[in-house]
Structures are given as C-alpha cells and as structure tokens.
CSV table of C-alpha atoms and ligand atoms in Angstrom, one decimal:
chain,number,residue,atom,x,y,z
A,1,UNK,CA,156.7,81.2,73.4
A,2,UNK,CA,156.5,84.9,72.5
A,3,UNK,CA,153.9,86.8,75.0
A,4,UNK,CA,151.8,87.9,71.8
A,5,UNK,CA,151.9,84.3,70.4
A,6,UNK,CA,150.5,83.1,74.4
A,7,UNK,CA,147.8,86.3,74.4
A,8,UNK,CA,146.8,85.1,70.6
A,9,UNK,CA,146.1,81.4,71.8
A,10,UNK,CA,144.4,82.6,75.0
A,11,UNK,CA,142.1,84.6,72.9
A,12,UNK,CA,141.4,81.7,70.6
A,13,UNK,CA,140.9,79.7,73.9
A,14,UNK,CA,138.6,82.1,75.7
A,15,UNK,CA,136.9,82.4,72.2
A,16,UNK,CA,135.9,78.9,72.0
A,17,UNK,CA,135.1,78.4,75.3
A,18,UNK,CA,132.5,81.2,74.4
A,19,UNK,CA,131.4,79.1,71.5
A,20,UNK,CA,131.0,75.8,73.7
A,21,UNK,CA,130.8,76.6,77.4
A,22,UNK,CA,129.3,73.6,78.6
A,23,UNK,CA,128.1,71.2,75.6
A,24,UNK,CA,129.0,67.9,77.0
A,25,UNK,CA,126.9,65.9,74.8
A,26,UNK,CA,125.2,62.5,76.5
A,27,UNK,CA,125.6,62.3,80.2
A,28,UNK,CA,127.8,59.9,81.6
A,29,UNK,CA,125.5,56.9,81.8
A,30,UNK,CA,124.3,57.1,78.2
A,31,UNK,CA,128.0,57.1,77.4
A,32,UNK,CA,128.8,54.2,79.5
A,33,UNK,CA,125.9,52.3,78.0
A,34,UNK,CA,126.9,53.1,74.4
A,35,UNK,CA,130.1,51.4,75.1
A,36,UNK,CA,128.8,48.4,76.9
A,37,UNK,CA,126.4,47.6,74.6
A,38,UNK,CA,129.5,47.7,71.8
A,39,UNK,CA,131.3,45.3,74.0
A,40,UNK,CA,134.3,47.6,75.0
A,41,UNK,CA,136.3,46.0,77.9
A,42,UNK,CA,136.8,49.6,79.1
A,43,UNK,CA,133.3,50.8,79.0
A,44,UNK,CA,133.6,52.2,82.5
A,45,UNK,CA,136.0,54.7,81.1
A,46,UNK,CA,133.8,55.8,78.2
A,47,UNK,CA,132.8,59.1,79.9
A,48,UNK,CA,136.5,59.9,81.0
A,49,UNK,CA,137.3,62.3,78.0
A,50,UNK,CA,134.4,64.6,79.5
A,51,UNK,CA,136.4,64.2,82.7
A,52,UNK,CA,139.5,65.2,81.5
A,53,UNK,CA,138.3,68.0,79.3
A,54,UNK,CA,136.9,69.6,82.2
A,55,UNK,CA,140.5,70.2,83.8
A,56,UNK,CA,142.1,71.8,80.8
A,57,UNK,CA,139.5,74.5,79.5
A,58,UNK,CA,142.3,76.9,78.7
A,59,UNK,CA,144.0,74.5,76.9
A,60,UNK,CA,141.6,72.9,74.6
A,61,UNK,CA,143.3,70.2,73.1
A,62,UNK,CA,140.6,68.0,74.0
A,63,UNK,CA,137.3,69.9,73.7
A,64,UNK,CA,137.4,70.4,70.0
A,65,UNK,CA,137.6,66.5,69.6
A,66,UNK,CA,134.1,66.3,70.9
A,67,UNK,CA,131.6,68.1,68.3
A,68,UNK,CA,131.6,69.7,64.5
A,69,UNK,CA,129.3,72.5,64.4
A,70,UNK,CA,128.9,72.4,60.5
A,71,UNK,CA,127.6,76.1,60.5
A,72,UNK,CA,127.2,75.7,56.6
A,73,UNK,CA,124.5,72.8,57.3
A,74,UNK,CA,126.8,70.6,54.8
A,75,UNK,CA,126.0,67.2,54.0
A,76,UNK,CA,128.7,65.1,56.0
A,77,UNK,CA,130.6,63.3,53.5
A,78,UNK,CA,133.9,60.8,54.1
A,79,UNK,CA,136.0,63.3,52.3
A,80,UNK,CA,134.7,65.6,55.3
A,81,UNK,CA,135.5,63.1,58.0
A,82,UNK,CA,139.1,62.6,56.2
A,83,UNK,CA,139.6,66.2,56.0
A,84,UNK,CA,139.6,66.7,60.0
A,85,UNK,CA,141.9,63.7,60.7
A,86,UNK,CA,145.3,65.6,61.1
A,87,UNK,CA,143.3,68.2,63.3
A,88,UNK,CA,142.8,65.5,66.0
A,89,UNK,CA,144.3,66.9,69.3
A,90,UNK,CA,145.3,70.3,67.6
A,91,UNK,CA,144.4,73.1,70.0
A,92,UNK,CA,145.9,75.4,67.2
A,93,UNK,CA,143.5,74.7,64.6
A,94,UNK,CA,139.7,74.7,66.5
A,95,UNK,CA,137.6,75.8,63.8
A,96,UNK,CA,134.1,74.4,63.9
A,97,UNK,CA,135.6,71.3,66.0
A,98,UNK,CA,136.8,68.1,64.4
A,99,UNK,CA,134.9,65.5,65.9
A,100,UNK,CA,135.0,63.3,62.9
A,101,UNK,CA,138.6,63.5,62.5
A,102,UNK,CA,139.0,62.4,66.3
A,103,UNK,CA,137.2,59.4,65.7
A,104,UNK,CA,140.2,57.8,63.0
A,105,UNK,CA,143.0,59.9,65.0
A,106,UNK,CA,142.2,58.0,68.1
A,107,UNK,CA,142.5,54.6,66.5
A,108,UNK,CA,145.5,55.6,64.7
A,109,UNK,CA,147.0,56.8,68.3
A,110,UNK,CA,145.8,53.2,69.8
A,111,UNK,CA,147.8,51.5,66.8
A,112,UNK,CA,150.8,54.0,67.2
A,113,UNK,CA,151.2,52.9,70.9
A,114,UNK,CA,150.1,49.5,70.4
A,115,UNK,CA,153.3,49.2,68.1
A,116,UNK,CA,155.6,50.4,70.8
A,117,UNK,CA,154.3,47.4,73.4
A,118,UNK,CA,153.0,49.8,75.9
A,119,UNK,CA,149.7,49.7,77.3
A,120,UNK,CA,147.7,51.2,74.6
A,121,UNK,CA,144.1,51.2,75.5
A,122,UNK,CA,143.6,54.7,76.6
A,123,UNK,CA,143.1,56.1,73.4
A,124,UNK,CA,140.2,53.4,72.5
A,125,UNK,CA,138.7,54.9,75.6
A,126,UNK,CA,138.6,58.4,74.0
A,127,UNK,CA,137.2,56.6,70.8
A,128,UNK,CA,134.4,55.1,72.5
A,129,UNK,CA,133.4,58.5,73.9
A,130,UNK,CA,133.7,60.1,70.4
A,131,UNK,CA,131.5,57.3,69.1
A,132,UNK,CA,129.3,58.6,71.4
A,133,UNK,CA,129.2,62.1,70.6
A,134,UNK,CA,129.0,61.2,67.0
A,135,UNK,CA,125.1,60.3,67.4
A,136,UNK,CA,124.2,63.1,69.4
A,137,UNK,CA,122.3,65.8,67.0
A,138,UNK,CA,123.3,69.0,69.1
A,139,UNK,CA,127.1,67.9,68.7
A,140,UNK,CA,126.7,67.7,64.9
A,141,UNK,CA,124.8,71.3,64.0
A,142,UNK,CA,125.9,74.7,64.9
A,143,UNK,CA,126.1,76.2,68.6
A,144,UNK,CA,123.0,78.7,68.2
A,145,UNK,CA,120.7,79.6,70.7
A,146,UNK,CA,118.5,76.7,69.9
A,147,UNK,CA,121.5,74.4,70.7
A,148,UNK,CA,122.5,76.4,73.8
A,149,UNK,CA,118.9,76.3,75.5
A,150,UNK,CA,118.4,72.7,74.4
A,151,UNK,CA,121.5,71.0,75.0
A,152,UNK,CA,121.8,69.8,78.3
A,153,UNK,CA,118.2,68.4,78.3
A,154,UNK,CA,118.7,66.4,75.1
A,155,UNK,CA,122.1,65.7,76.9
A,156,UNK,CA,120.1,63.8,79.7
A,157,UNK,CA,117.0,62.7,77.7
A,158,UNK,CA,117.5,58.9,78.2
A,159,UNK,CA,120.3,59.0,80.6
A,160,UNK,CA,118.3,58.0,83.8
A,161,UNK,CA,117.1,54.4,82.5
A,162,UNK,CA,119.9,53.9,79.8
A,163,UNK,CA,121.7,51.6,82.2
A,164,UNK,CA,119.0,49.2,82.4
A,165,UNK,CA,118.4,49.3,78.4
A,166,UNK,CA,122.0,47.8,77.4
A,167,UNK,CA,120.6,44.4,76.3
A,168,UNK,CA,118.0,46.3,74.2
A,169,UNK,CA,120.1,48.5,72.7
A,170,UNK,CA,122.4,45.7,71.7
A,171,UNK,CA,119.2,43.7,70.1
A,172,UNK,CA,118.8,46.6,68.0
A,173,UNK,CA,122.3,47.1,66.7
A,174,UNK,CA,123.0,46.6,63.1
A,175,UNK,CA,127.1,46.5,62.9
A,176,UNK,CA,128.8,47.6,59.8
A,177,UNK,CA,131.7,45.9,58.2
A,178,UNK,CA,134.6,48.2,58.4
A,179,UNK,CA,137.9,46.6,56.6
A,180,UNK,CA,139.8,49.8,55.9
A,181,UNK,CA,140.0,53.6,56.7
A,182,UNK,CA,137.8,54.4,53.5
A,183,UNK,CA,135.1,52.0,55.3
A,184,UNK,CA,135.7,53.8,58.6
A,185,UNK,CA,135.5,57.1,57.2
A,186,UNK,CA,132.5,56.3,55.0
A,187,UNK,CA,130.4,54.8,58.4
A,188,UNK,CA,131.8,58.2,60.4
A,189,UNK,CA,130.0,60.1,57.7
A,190,UNK,CA,126.8,58.0,57.4
A,191,UNK,CA,126.0,58.3,61.3
A,192,UNK,CA,127.1,62.3,61.4
A,193,UNK,CA,124.7,62.9,58.7
A,194,UNK,CA,121.9,61.0,60.4
A,195,UNK,CA,122.3,63.1,63.7
A,196,UNK,CA,122.8,66.4,61.8
A,197,UNK,CA,119.4,65.9,59.9
A,198,UNK,CA,117.9,65.0,63.3
A,199,UNK,CA,119.2,68.4,64.7
A,200,UNK,CA,118.1,70.5,61.8
A,201,UNK,CA,114.3,68.7,62.3
A,202,UNK,CA,114.6,69.4,66.1
A,203,UNK,CA,115.2,73.0,65.2
A,204,UNK,CA,112.6,73.2,62.2
A,205,UNK,CA,110.1,71.4,65.0
A,206,UNK,CA,111.3,73.5,68.1
A,207,UNK,CA,111.5,70.6,70.4
A,208,UNK,CA,113.6,68.0,72.1
A,209,UNK,CA,114.4,64.5,70.9
A,210,UNK,CA,112.1,62.1,71.9
A,211,UNK,CA,113.4,59.0,73.9
A,212,UNK,CA,112.6,56.5,70.7
A,213,UNK,CA,115.0,59.0,68.8
A,214,UNK,CA,117.7,59.1,71.5
A,215,UNK,CA,117.7,55.2,71.4
A,216,UNK,CA,118.1,55.2,67.8
A,217,UNK,CA,121.1,57.3,68.3
A,218,UNK,CA,123.0,55.7,70.8
A,219,UNK,CA,121.9,52.4,69.1
A,220,UNK,CA,123.8,53.8,65.8
A,221,UNK,CA,127.0,55.0,67.9
A,222,UNK,CA,127.1,51.5,69.6
A,223,UNK,CA,127.1,49.6,66.5
A,224,UNK,CA,129.4,52.0,64.8
A,225,UNK,CA,131.7,51.6,67.9
A,226,UNK,CA,131.3,47.6,67.9
A,227,UNK,CA,132.6,47.7,64.3
A,228,UNK,CA,135.6,50.0,65.0
A,229,UNK,CA,136.9,48.3,67.8
A,230,UNK,CA,137.2,45.1,65.7
A,231,UNK,CA,138.8,47.2,62.8
A,232,UNK,CA,141.1,48.4,65.7
A,233,UNK,CA,142.6,45.2,66.4
A,234,UNK,CA,143.8,44.5,62.8
A,235,UNK,CA,146.9,45.3,61.8
A,236,UNK,CA,147.7,49.0,60.5
A,237,UNK,CA,147.6,49.0,56.9
A,238,UNK,CA,150.6,50.6,55.2
A,239,UNK,CA,150.0,54.6,55.3
A,240,UNK,CA,150.0,54.7,51.6
A,241,UNK,CA,146.2,52.6,51.7
A,242,UNK,CA,145.0,55.0,53.9
A,243,UNK,CA,145.1,57.7,51.9
A,244,UNK,CA,141.8,58.9,50.2
B,1,LIG,ZN1,131.9,64.5,74.9
C-alpha cells in the first residue's frame, strides 16, 4: 500500500476512534441474557464481538458494525437497512456506522461459510451481539455530548440482575415472522426505529433509561434474534430474490 494511503487510512481510523472511543453498548451480561432468552446455543459468546473489537482499534473492521449514529435523525426504514448491507466489515467506508447492515451481513456470512461445509456458527455470535446493540438507544442516535456523558451508565442499567431475568424476558417476547430478507430488513428497521425514538426521548427529558425501558429494549432484541436465528437456518434464497 502506498504510504499516503496508509496515512489516510490511519487518519480515518483515528477520526472514528474520536467519534466512538468506548461506546460498547449493553454490558456483557446483558448481551448474554438477550442471546440466551432467544435460545441461541452459543449465547455465552454473545459478548465476544466487543472483545474482538477491543483488540484492533486502528483497523476498525469491527467497530462500525456496532452502531449507526443517524446524525440527521431520519426515521429508520427497510431501505436504510438494505443500504448498509454491503458496508458490513468495511473499514474503508465507516460513515456513521452500519449496524443495520451488519445484522443482514452476518447472516449472509453464516450461509456462505455453511455452504463450504466448514464450522459456520461464529458469524451467528456476531449476529447475536448486533441484535443486542440494535435495541440500545445510544447506538441508534448521534454520538453527541449527551451520548458521551451517559453511554456507560445506560449500557449497564440492568446488567447486574439481568442474568436472573432470562425467563421473564422470554415470557415477554413476541417473535416476528421472518421468511425472507425483505421481512428481515423490515424487522431490523422496526427495532432500530423504536430504539432511536427512545434515544431522542431520553435527550428531550435529559435522563437515563429506566430499568423497565431497558427490559423492553432487550426483549425486542431477543424476539428479533430468535426470529432471525430460525430464518438463518432456512436455505439461502437465490441472490435475485434478496434484491429490493
Ligand atoms: Zn457492541
């Protein structure tokens, strides 16, 4: 790589670090509880993407998969979700992050590896993590002063007791039906938009999430994850059917 290109990519990396220095979203136990409530067999790996992310801050392949800043405050739509899919794992096009595309990209990655006959389940551990990040209000709204100041406390708002609440999360879950990638994009948009609106409400009221609100959010994540895991096991549709 040409030296100027290297310097340019380092500058991009440093810039993105400045934007999102330690925005981890839900703390580890909350991620685990979401994945366990969804019935994911590798639930104990659902915090691993944050571990992976911590290792390589100057090659931000992973970090932008965890948030979408939505600085313009646009309503999240299925089109917006689909527009991010090709950005999954792309350190050269960070923009405002591409969490929504990472949801779909990780399922496509799972199916691609599965087709080779190799062990394929690690992309689903990423999916389980992204499904958790998706309901976190501060991962769906701009990384502004409010977000910086309150990220840590909101990440941990239910973390201490959440591992004892897996059964009650399960009872509250309403699992959507996902039969194809269009359904998938629509359901990702629905959860993201609910999270974005809660993030804006927290700003207006200048406050943190309540525990009840946090449980509502993680229940949305667990419900979506359960549906996506079932969808991921179905045969991949021909690429043409996944076009908008
Ligand atoms: Zn994350």
